Amino acid sequence: MSQSFHQTGGWIEVISGVMFSGKSEELIRRVRRTIIARKRIQVFKSHLDARYAGIYTISSHDGRTVEAIPADNAAQIAQQIDPMAHVIAIDEAQFLDSGIIPLVTSLAGRGRRVILAGTDTDFRGEPFGPMPSLMAIAEVVDKLHAICVLCGGPASRNQRLIGGLPAPYDSPTIMVGGTESYEARCRMCFSIPPKDANQASLL
Ligand code: ADP
Ligand code: ZN
C-alpha cells in the first residue's frame, strides 16, 4: 500500500479509530518495518496519554513498546525533527494543536513519510482535535475498530464512564489525571446523556 508512493517523495498516512482498536499496534508494526528497511525514523508521542506506558514509549495493549520522544504540541515536534529522518511517526495525534497540519504538510512536501495514529472521535462521538483535517490531507487513511464490550460487534465509539456511569456531554474533552475510564462500544451500545433534558425530547 504505502510502497506505491515511494516514487513520489513524501506522503501522509493516518491510522484512526477508537481506543483499543489496535492503532498503537499498527503504528509499532510500521515503525518496526521501517527499521528493518534501514530507514531513519523518529517517533513522537503526546505527553497526555501516560495511561498504558511510560511517557517515553508508545505501547500497545499487548505490551509491545517502541521508544518515543514526548511532545506536547506541534512546535515541540518541529523543534526536535531530525533533518536526516526518512520517516516521522506520531502517536496520540488527537491531543495536538492545529499546527500539526502545516507541519506534516511541510514534512511530506520535503519527501518525508509521515505516519499519524490517533482517536478520531472524542467521548461524545464528535471529531477530535486535528484528526478530521489530518484524515482529509492524508494520502492513506485506515480506520480501525475495536470490539464492543457489550454486544461483541465492531466498536466505533469511546464510551467514557465516570463512577461507572456514562459521562455527561458537558464533561471536558480531555480529562487529565481524571478518574474516568473508557470502553469500546458500537453506535447502538454507546450512551451519552444529552446536553440538557430538552434535547432528549427532540431526539
Ligand atoms: P489503541 O492504540 O487503538 O488504543 P492498542 O494497539 O493499544 O489500541 O491495543 C489493541 C489491543 O487491545 C488489542 O490487540 C487487544 O489485545 C486489546 N483489547 C482490549 N480491549 C479490547 C476491545 N474491546 N476490543 C479490541 N481489542 C481490545
Ligand atoms: Zn455494541
XYZ file of N, CA and C and ligand atoms in Angstrom:
637
model
N 0.846 -1.199 0.000
C 0.000 0.000 0.000
C 0.879 1.246 0.000
N 1.630 1.471 1.107
C 2.435 2.670 1.199
C 3.525 2.686 0.142
N 3.948 1.471 -0.282
C 5.076 1.408 -1.203
C 4.748 2.062 -2.534
N 3.458 2.172 -2.872
C 3.092 2.765 -4.143
C 3.431 4.256 -4.188
N 3.720 4.842 -3.023
C 4.064 6.264 -3.002
C 5.572 6.484 -3.029
N 6.347 5.397 -3.051
C 7.792 5.535 -2.946
C 8.387 6.431 -4.011
N 7.836 6.363 -5.211
C 8.432 7.127 -6.307
C 8.038 8.595 -6.258
N 7.065 8.940 -5.437
C 6.527 10.297 -5.488
C 7.061 11.184 -4.374
N 8.014 10.705 -3.593
C 8.513 11.532 -2.498
C 7.738 11.277 -1.237
N 7.406 12.335 -0.512
C 6.773 12.166 0.787
C 5.277 11.931 0.696
N 4.708 11.474 1.815
C 3.270 11.298 1.899
C 2.847 11.196 3.364
N 1.533 11.231 3.583
C 0.980 11.194 4.943
C 0.045 10.001 5.070
N 0.213 9.228 6.144
C -0.671 8.102 6.466
C -1.335 8.392 7.809
N -2.626 8.112 7.936
C -3.309 8.252 9.218
C -3.894 6.901 9.623
N -3.629 6.511 10.869
C -4.238 5.313 11.450
C -5.236 5.837 12.487
N -6.532 5.709 12.193
C -7.548 6.287 13.075
C -8.404 5.172 13.682
N -9.257 5.560 14.604
C -10.150 4.579 15.214
C -10.301 4.822 16.701
N -11.129 4.024 17.342
C -11.378 4.187 18.779
C -10.237 3.612 19.602
N -10.289 3.874 20.904
C -9.346 3.240 21.815
C -9.521 1.720 21.728
N -8.431 0.995 21.891
C -8.393 -0.473 21.847
C -8.579 -1.027 20.429
N -8.587 -0.159 19.400
C -8.800 -0.682 18.036
C -7.504 -1.178 17.410
N -6.370 -0.984 18.095
C -5.106 -1.504 17.571
C -4.278 -0.459 16.828
N -4.527 0.825 17.067
C -3.761 1.876 16.381
C -2.280 1.824 16.772
N -2.016 1.713 18.085
C -0.609 1.679 18.515
C 0.071 0.415 18.002
N -0.635 -0.712 18.019
C -0.065 -1.957 17.466
C 0.316 -1.762 16.010
N -0.571 -1.130 15.240
C -0.319 -0.929 13.821
C 0.827 0.062 13.614
N 0.860 1.119 14.447
C 1.953 2.094 14.342
C 3.285 1.416 14.638
N 3.308 0.600 15.705
C 4.546 -0.094 16.085
C 4.966 -1.051 14.959
N 3.995 -1.719 14.347
C 4.309 -2.619 13.223
C 4.988 -1.846 12.086
N 4.446 -0.675 11.758
C 5.034 0.132 10.677
C 6.404 0.664 11.076
N 6.565 1.029 12.356
C 7.870 1.505 12.837
C 8.902 0.384 12.699
N 8.532 -0.841 13.128
C 9.455 -1.970 13.058
C 9.887 -2.256 11.622
N 8.909 -2.211 10.710
C 9.221 -2.496 9.293
C 10.127 -1.417 8.703
N 9.964 -0.191 9.167
C 10.831 0.902 8.717
C 12.258 0.650 9.177
N 12.390 0.168 10.423
C 13.724 -0.125 10.970
C 14.357 -1.281 10.189
N 13.532 -2.301 9.869
C 14.043 -3.441 9.083
C 14.532 -2.951 7.715
N 13.845 -1.962 7.155
C 14.235 -1.417 5.841
C 15.435 -0.473 5.951
N 15.980 -0.349 7.178
C 17.142 0.506 7.462
C 16.902 1.968 7.099
N 15.670 2.422 7.332
C 15.353 3.849 7.167
C 15.471 4.514 8.524
N 15.829 5.761 8.516
C 15.945 6.522 9.765
C 14.549 6.989 10.171
N 14.151 6.709 11.420
C 12.789 7.036 11.873
C 12.821 7.767 13.202
N 11.906 8.687 13.380
C 11.670 9.318 14.675
C 10.223 9.067 15.066
N 9.999 8.768 16.343
C 8.639 8.537 16.840
C 8.349 9.567 17.922
N 7.231 10.274 17.779
C 6.803 11.245 18.782
C 5.508 10.768 19.409
N 5.298 11.166 20.655
C 4.072 10.780 21.336
C 3.638 11.915 22.252
N 2.348 12.204 22.218
C 1.815 13.245 23.090
C 2.068 12.904 24.556
N 2.366 13.923 25.350
C 2.567 13.753 26.791
C 1.322 13.269 27.524
N 0.162 13.599 26.927
C -1.058 13.481 27.714
C -1.488 12.060 28.042
N -1.054 11.110 27.241
C -1.532 9.753 27.476
C -0.458 8.891 28.122
N -0.444 8.884 29.423
C 0.526 8.051 30.145
C -0.197 6.890 30.809
N -1.369 6.536 30.250
C -2.177 5.519 30.922
C -1.592 4.121 30.810
N -1.022 3.813 29.631
C -0.605 2.435 29.405
C 0.898 2.249 29.396
N 1.644 3.387 29.427
C 3.090 3.253 29.281
C 3.780 4.429 29.922
N 5.091 4.320 30.055
C 5.880 5.483 30.428
C 5.784 6.474 29.288
N 6.025 7.755 29.573
C 5.815 8.757 28.527
C 6.864 8.673 27.431
N 7.923 7.918 27.622
C 8.953 7.852 26.598
C 8.787 6.669 25.662
N 7.670 5.971 25.762
C 7.449 4.849 24.852
C 6.036 4.928 24.280
N 5.860 4.368 23.082
C 4.492 4.093 22.664
C 4.269 2.624 22.977
N 3.109 2.331 23.467
C 2.859 0.976 23.936
C 1.492 0.518 23.467
N 1.422 -0.693 22.970
C 0.117 -1.237 22.612
C -0.414 -2.027 23.807
N -1.693 -2.367 23.754
C -2.278 -3.062 24.893
C -1.739 -4.480 25.060
N -1.031 -4.997 24.048
C -0.426 -6.316 24.216
C 0.983 -6.215 24.787
N 1.423 -5.002 25.151
C 2.681 -4.846 25.876
C 3.901 -4.568 25.016
N 3.777 -4.537 23.661
C 4.935 -4.213 22.830
C 5.210 -2.717 22.917
N 6.486 -2.354 22.969
C 6.804 -0.931 23.084
C 7.918 -0.524 22.117
N 7.902 0.748 21.749
C 8.951 1.347 20.929
C 9.267 2.693 21.559
N 10.537 3.048 21.635
C 10.917 4.320 22.248
C 10.334 5.498 21.475
N 9.824 6.490 22.169
C 9.262 7.662 21.513
C 9.705 8.931 22.236
N 9.711 10.032 21.489
C 10.082 11.336 22.049
C 8.794 12.022 22.496
N 8.707 12.447 23.759
C 7.475 13.114 24.189
C 7.348 14.513 23.594
N 6.137 14.898 23.225
C 5.902 16.238 22.663
C 4.482 16.660 23.003
N 4.343 17.883 23.498
C 3.023 18.393 23.888
C 2.287 19.056 22.747
N 3.042 19.571 21.765
C 2.406 20.329 20.690
C 3.253 20.247 19.419
N 2.692 20.819 18.347
C 3.357 20.730 17.040
C 4.709 21.438 17.060
N 4.798 22.570 17.779
C 6.062 23.321 17.809
C 7.174 22.476 18.428
N 6.838 21.718 19.474
C 7.858 20.872 20.109
C 8.324 19.763 19.165
N 7.399 19.257 18.346
C 7.809 18.251 17.349
C 8.721 18.912 16.326
N 8.310 20.093 15.824
C 9.096 20.794 14.803
C 10.530 21.044 15.282
N 10.662 21.451 16.559
C 11.987 21.763 17.115
C 12.889 20.528 17.184
N 12.272 19.346 17.297
C 13.078 18.140 17.524
C 13.220 17.260 16.284
N 12.712 17.731 15.145
C 12.807 16.918 13.925
C 14.271 16.721 13.534
N 14.616 15.467 13.300
C 15.945 15.122 12.802
C 15.928 15.338 11.285
N 16.738 16.263 10.758
C 16.681 16.538 9.317
C 17.059 15.332 8.470
N 17.713 14.321 9.089
C 18.106 13.124 8.343
C 17.029 12.029 8.369
N 15.949 12.225 9.141
C 14.932 11.164 9.270
C 14.133 11.012 7.978
N 13.945 9.759 7.555
C 13.113 9.479 6.383
C 11.643 9.411 6.778
N 11.390 8.909 7.995
C 10.022 8.631 8.433
C 9.788 9.309 9.790
N 8.654 9.992 9.917
C 8.256 10.620 11.178
C 6.942 9.967 11.599
N 6.922 9.336 12.770
C 5.696 8.702 13.277
C 5.221 9.475 14.505
N 3.914 9.699 14.589
C 3.352 10.483 15.702
C 2.152 9.728 16.266
N 2.211 9.379 17.555
C 1.096 8.656 18.188
C 0.275 9.635 19.032
N -0.988 9.329 19.230
C -1.924 10.166 20.001
C -2.046 11.559 19.384
N -2.182 11.605 18.065
C -2.211 12.887 17.345
C -3.441 13.722 17.697
N -4.477 13.103 18.246
C -5.701 13.865 18.563
C -5.458 14.939 19.618
N -4.421 14.759 20.440
C -4.153 15.732 21.508
C -3.360 16.949 21.010
N -2.902 16.927 19.775
C -2.054 18.018 19.278
C -2.895 19.183 18.764
N -2.259 20.344 18.641
C -2.930 21.559 18.152
C -2.954 21.556 16.623
N -3.640 22.556 16.064
C -3.817 22.580 14.606
C -2.507 22.856 13.861
N -1.457 23.291 14.573
C -0.146 23.488 13.948
C 0.436 22.206 13.375
N -0.113 21.057 13.775
C 0.387 19.785 13.244
C 0.084 19.661 11.742
N -0.976 20.340 11.287
C -1.376 20.202 9.877
C -0.339 20.830 8.937
N 0.028 22.131 9.123
C 1.094 22.657 8.260
C 2.434 21.951 8.466
N 2.694 21.476 9.685
C 3.979 20.804 9.918
C 4.088 19.512 9.099
N 3.070 18.657 9.170
C 3.169 17.384 8.433
C 3.057 17.616 6.925
N 2.325 18.669 6.526
C 2.252 19.013 5.101
C 3.643 19.385 4.592
N 4.348 20.178 5.397
C 5.697 20.596 5.014
C 6.658 19.398 4.989
N 6.555 18.516 5.989
C 7.441 17.346 6.031
C 7.209 16.450 4.811
N 5.945 16.198 4.480
C 5.648 15.360 3.316
C 6.120 16.045 2.035
N 5.973 17.375 2.003
C 6.425 18.130 0.829
C 7.928 18.066 0.648
N 8.634 17.821 1.754
C 10.098 17.697 1.682
C 10.526 16.222 1.650
N 9.620 15.364 1.204
C 9.998 13.979 0.912
C 9.894 13.020 2.079
N 9.334 13.440 3.214
C 9.247 12.539 4.365
C 7.957 11.729 4.309
N 8.038 10.485 4.806
C 6.825 9.692 5.055
C 6.381 10.018 6.476
N 5.151 10.462 6.640
C 4.632 10.820 7.964
C 3.497 9.859 8.310
N 3.591 9.227 9.477
C 2.549 8.301 9.928
C 1.960 8.869 11.223
N 0.652 9.119 11.234
C -0.008 9.634 12.442
C -1.048 8.628 12.908
N -1.059 8.337 14.220
C -2.116 7.497 14.792
C -2.893 8.334 15.792
N -4.212 8.208 15.787
C -4.994 8.984 16.743
C -6.449 8.552 16.778
N -7.078 8.864 17.898
C -8.508 8.600 18.070
C -9.279 9.664 17.314
N -10.107 9.248 16.367
C -10.745 10.239 15.500
C -11.979 10.876 16.121
N -12.589 10.230 17.122
C -13.733 10.861 17.793
C -13.499 10.899 19.302
N -14.051 11.938 19.944
C -13.913 12.076 21.391
C -14.997 11.240 22.100
N -15.117 11.416 23.412
C -16.072 10.579 24.172
C -17.524 10.888 23.808
N -17.745 12.041 23.112
C -19.112 12.389 22.680
C -19.440 11.769 21.313
N -18.423 11.173 20.679
C -18.617 10.672 19.316
C -18.431 11.764 18.282
N -17.819 12.898 18.691
C -17.597 14.021 17.774
C -16.125 14.078 17.351
N -15.840 14.684 16.171
C -14.452 14.746 15.680
C -13.508 15.325 16.730
N -12.313 14.730 16.813
C -11.380 15.020 17.903
C -10.180 15.818 17.373
N -10.035 17.079 17.849
C -8.857 17.903 17.560
C -8.537 17.976 16.078
N -7.256 17.786 15.726
C -6.852 17.935 14.318
C -7.118 16.690 13.470
N -7.708 15.626 14.068
C -7.841 14.362 13.315
C -8.636 14.499 12.016
N -9.792 15.212 12.002
C -10.530 15.294 10.728
C -9.694 15.918 9.615
N -8.954 16.981 9.929
C -8.124 17.632 8.901
C -6.986 16.718 8.466
N -6.383 16.032 9.439
C -5.288 15.122 9.088
C -5.791 14.008 8.162
N -6.994 13.494 8.460
C -7.557 12.421 7.613
C -7.852 12.952 6.212
N -8.211 14.254 6.133
C -8.528 14.829 4.817
C -7.278 15.037 3.970
N -6.171 15.440 4.593
C -4.982 15.743 3.790
C -4.097 14.524 3.555
N -4.388 13.403 4.242
C -3.544 12.210 4.115
C -3.747 11.520 2.765
N -2.676 10.883 2.279
C -2.798 10.021 1.104
C -3.492 8.712 1.460
N -3.221 8.203 2.668
C -3.752 6.897 3.081
C -4.394 7.032 4.461
N -5.631 6.552 4.603
C -6.315 6.566 5.898
C -6.808 5.156 6.202
N -6.475 4.656 7.381
C -7.038 3.389 7.848
C -7.895 3.686 9.059
N -9.122 3.196 9.049
C -9.997 3.372 10.211
C -10.201 2.006 10.848
N -9.682 1.852 12.057
C -9.726 0.557 12.743
C -10.901 0.524 13.716
N -11.343 -0.676 14.046
C -12.432 -0.850 15.008
C -11.989 -1.759 16.131
N -12.519 -1.506 17.313
C -12.308 -2.420 18.433
C -13.518 -3.364 18.494
N -13.635 -4.094 19.585
C -14.792 -4.972 19.804
C -15.661 -4.335 20.878
N -16.946 -4.170 20.567
C -17.860 -3.585 21.551
C -17.930 -4.494 22.779
N -17.673 -3.910 23.962
C -17.625 -4.726 25.180
C -19.017 -5.214 25.585
N -20.082 -4.613 25.041
C -21.431 -5.037 25.425
C -22.007 -6.090 24.480
N -21.859 -5.889 23.163
C -22.528 -6.813 22.234
C -21.568 -7.626 21.368
N -20.267 -7.298 21.390
C -19.306 -8.068 20.601
C -19.211 -7.645 19.145
N -19.953 -6.610 18.756
C -19.875 -6.097 17.386
C -18.679 -5.171 17.196
N -18.496 -4.640 15.964
C -17.390 -3.698 15.736
C -17.643 -2.386 16.482
N -16.668 -1.957 17.292
C -16.843 -0.758 18.112
C -16.259 0.461 17.419
N -17.039 1.530 17.373
C -16.612 2.775 16.726
C -16.720 3.972 17.660
N -17.019 3.737 18.930
C -17.201 4.837 19.878
C -16.394 4.593 21.152
N -15.895 5.708 21.747
C -15.195 5.658 23.029
C -16.204 6.004 24.123
N -16.622 5.013 24.873
C -17.577 5.272 25.962
C -16.815 5.703 27.201
N -17.011 6.965 27.623
C -16.383 7.419 28.870
C -17.328 7.128 30.027
N -16.775 6.552 31.073
C -17.546 6.258 32.284
C -16.924 7.011 33.458
N -17.777 7.645 34.253
C -17.306 8.290 35.489
C -18.104 7.665 36.625
N -17.392 7.037 37.547
C -18.074 6.321 38.625
C -18.958 5.202 38.064
N -18.555 4.625 36.942
C -19.303 3.509 36.349
C -20.487 3.944 35.498
N -20.758 5.268 35.413
C -21.913 5.749 34.642
C -21.448 6.540 33.427
N -22.252 6.555 32.343
C -21.869 7.326 31.155
C -21.619 8.785 31.509
N -20.483 9.332 31.038
C -20.124 10.725 31.339
C -21.077 11.672 30.632
N -21.456 12.786 31.290
C -22.344 13.760 30.635
C -21.643 14.468 29.480
N -22.449 14.959 28.549
C -21.953 15.647 27.357
C -21.009 16.793 27.715
N -21.302 17.489 28.806
C -20.539 18.688 29.154
C -19.216 18.405 29.849
N -18.880 17.176 30.118
C -17.577 16.949 30.758
C -16.475 17.283 29.744
N -15.278 17.693 30.231
C -14.257 18.204 29.309
C -13.783 17.138 28.314
N -13.380 17.609 27.129
C -12.930 16.679 26.087
C -11.708 15.898 26.558
N -10.766 16.607 27.207
C -9.560 15.941 27.708
C -9.574 16.034 29.226
N -9.635 14.889 29.887
C -9.596 14.860 31.353
C -8.213 14.364 31.755
N -7.400 15.271 32.274
C -6.036 14.886 32.640
C -6.023 14.444 34.097
N -5.469 13.258 34.324
C -5.375 12.749 35.682
C -6.731 12.482 36.312
N -7.750 12.293 35.478
C -9.091 12.083 35.990
C -9.317 10.653 36.450
N -10.490 10.416 36.984
C -10.812 9.077 37.482
C -11.719 8.343 36.498
N -11.831 8.890 35.278
C -12.718 8.280 34.294
C -12.108 7.006 33.702
N -12.953 6.178 33.118
C -12.460 5.019 32.383
C -13.175 4.978 31.035
N -12.671 4.142 30.145
C -13.228 4.081 28.792
C -13.534 2.653 28.394
N -14.590 2.508 27.597
C -14.926 1.224 26.990
C -15.116 1.430 25.503
N -14.709 0.451 24.716
C -15.012 0.467 23.285
C -16.451 -0.025 23.114
N -17.259 0.761 22.378
C -18.655 0.356 22.150
C -19.066 0.658 20.710
N -20.090 -0.036 20.255
C -20.654 0.244 18.931
C -21.638 1.403 19.051
N -22.120 1.885 17.922
C -23.056 3.025 17.915
C -24.311 2.730 18.742
N -24.816 1.497 18.657
C -26.061 1.161 19.359
C -25.870 1.084 20.882
N -24.724 0.607 21.311
C -24.484 0.423 22.746
C -23.894 1.673 23.404
N -23.494 2.645 22.578
C -22.899 3.894 23.066
C -23.979 4.723 23.767
N -23.594 5.354 24.880
C -24.581 6.129 25.640
C -23.953 7.439 26.093
N -24.632 8.533 25.776
C -24.149 9.830 26.237
C -25.335 10.676 26.673
N -25.425 10.969 27.967
C -26.545 11.800 28.415
C -26.529 13.130 27.666
N -27.676 13.571 27.096
C -27.692 14.792 26.295
C -27.347 16.023 27.107
N -26.983 17.105 26.363
C -26.558 18.374 26.950
C -27.573 18.878 27.978
N -28.836 18.839 27.622
C -29.873 19.223 28.588
C -31.104 18.355 28.345
N -31.976 18.357 29.313
C -33.131 17.457 29.269
C -34.019 17.729 28.060
N -34.134 19.017 27.610
C -34.995 19.360 26.477
C -34.548 18.675 25.194
N -33.212 18.537 25.074
C -32.678 17.941 23.870
C -33.162 16.500 23.717
N -33.334 15.830 24.855
C -33.736 14.432 24.814
C -35.072 14.263 24.107
N -36.009 15.223 24.327
C -37.342 15.070 23.737
C -37.317 15.321 22.229
N -36.247 16.017 21.733
C -36.163 16.285 20.301
C -35.623 15.088 19.529
N -34.968 14.172 20.242
C -34.297 13.064 19.560
C -35.259 11.933 19.224
P -5.213 1.672 20.505
O -3.845 2.275 20.218
O -6.149 1.799 19.313
O -5.829 2.156 21.788
P -3.751 -0.738 21.097
O -2.915 -1.048 19.893
O -3.054 -0.035 22.225
O -5.038 0.094 20.650
O -4.406 -2.076 21.706
C -5.107 -3.025 20.934
C -5.238 -4.294 21.783
O -6.118 -4.039 22.889
C -5.885 -5.473 21.087
O -4.962 -6.222 20.332
C -6.422 -6.293 22.273
O -5.415 -7.167 22.767
C -6.665 -5.266 23.362
N -8.079 -5.003 23.667
C -8.581 -4.736 24.907
N -9.909 -4.458 24.847
C -10.290 -4.552 23.543
C -11.531 -4.365 22.841
N -12.665 -4.025 23.473
N -11.527 -4.533 21.501
C -10.392 -4.887 20.863
N -9.200 -5.075 21.464
C -9.122 -4.906 22.799
Zn -22.487 -2.958 20.894
